[in-house]
Each structure stands twice: as structure tokens, then as C-alpha cells.
Short mmCIF file of C-alpha atoms in Angstrom, two decimals:
data_model
loop_
_atom_site.label_atom_id
_atom_site.label_comp_id
_atom_site.label_asym_id
_atom_site.label_seq_id
_atom_site.Cartn_x
_atom_site.Cartn_y
_atom_site.Cartn_z
CA ASP A 1 106.44 95.54 95.18
CA ILE A 2 106.52 97.46 98.38
CA TYR A 3 105.09 100.63 96.68
CA GLU A 4 102.42 98.60 94.96
CA HIS A 5 101.40 97.03 98.48
CA ALA A 6 101.32 100.43 99.90
CA VAL A 7 98.98 101.68 97.16
CA VAL A 8 96.61 98.79 97.63
CA LEU A 9 96.68 99.33 101.44
CA SER A 10 95.86 102.95 101.10
CA VAL A 11 92.87 101.97 99.01
CA LYS A 12 91.70 99.45 101.63
CA ILE A 13 92.03 101.98 104.48
CA GLU A 14 90.52 104.64 102.36
CA ASP A 15 93.16 107.12 102.71
CA GLN A 16 93.41 109.19 99.60
CA ASP A 17 96.31 111.27 100.74
CA ALA A 18 98.36 108.19 101.31
CA PHE A 19 97.15 106.68 97.85
CA GLU A 20 98.42 109.94 96.08
CA ARG A 21 101.74 109.85 97.89
CA ASP A 22 102.38 106.30 97.26
CA PHE A 23 101.36 106.40 93.68
CA PHE A 24 103.61 109.23 92.87
CA GLN A 25 106.54 107.30 94.57
CA LEU A 26 105.55 104.31 92.50
CA LYS A 27 104.93 106.02 89.14
CA PRO A 28 108.63 106.47 88.09
CA TYR A 29 109.10 102.65 88.36
CA TYR A 30 106.28 102.28 85.70
CA THR A 31 107.76 104.97 83.39
CA ASP A 32 111.49 105.54 83.81
CA ALA A 33 112.53 102.09 84.85
CA ARG A 34 110.37 100.31 82.31
CA ASN A 35 113.43 99.01 80.36
CA ARG A 36 115.18 97.82 83.42
CA LEU A 37 112.44 96.08 85.40
CA PRO A 38 109.99 93.44 84.39
CA GLN A 39 106.50 94.78 83.85
CA SER A 40 104.33 94.20 86.96
CA PRO A 41 100.95 92.50 86.67
CA GLN A 42 99.58 95.19 89.12
CA GLU A 43 100.53 98.23 86.91
CA TYR A 44 97.39 98.64 84.94
CA PRO A 45 94.89 98.06 87.85
CA ILE A 46 97.02 100.56 89.95
CA LEU A 47 96.89 102.98 86.99
CA GLY A 48 93.23 102.57 86.67
CA LEU A 49 92.73 103.29 90.37
CA ASN A 50 94.56 106.51 89.94
CA LEU A 51 92.44 107.58 87.00
CA LEU A 52 89.21 106.69 88.92
CA ARG A 53 90.55 108.74 91.86
CA LEU A 54 91.06 111.77 89.59
CA LEU A 55 87.73 111.52 88.23
CA VAL A 56 86.13 111.23 91.80
CA GLN A 57 88.12 114.31 92.85
CA ASN A 58 86.89 116.11 89.80
CA ARG A 59 90.54 116.70 88.73
CA ILE A 60 89.67 116.47 84.95
CA ALA A 61 92.73 118.20 83.75
CA GLU A 62 95.15 115.78 85.53
CA PHE A 63 93.01 113.03 84.29
CA HIS A 64 93.51 113.90 80.66
CA THR A 65 97.32 114.30 81.19
#
């Protein structure tokens, strides 16, 4: 929950570097710990925000991976 709140806060304060840092700290909980933790209702909106960030920054290769 803390990492998700940090990602949302970085969006609200418009800090792209903080968003990227917080998202990369959060991502293992969505992928590696998927079987041990319940799915978060914030997972897909946050993943969508990251995809939008990659498009805006024209990082197309990362968007597709």
C-alpha cells in the first residue's frame, strides 16, 4: 500500500523521477509476489499510468516490453 500511495503522490506532485523510482519499487509486488499477496485494486490503474508515462516520454521500446 505504501508504494502505491507513493506512486499516486508522485503523479499528483508531477515528479516523473519519483514516479519511475516508486513504480520500480512496486513492480516486484505485482509480479513476483502475486501468489503470496492479494491482488490490489490499484494495480491496473498504476500499470496504466506507467504505460502512459512511457508513451509521453517516447520510450516506445520499453512500452512494448
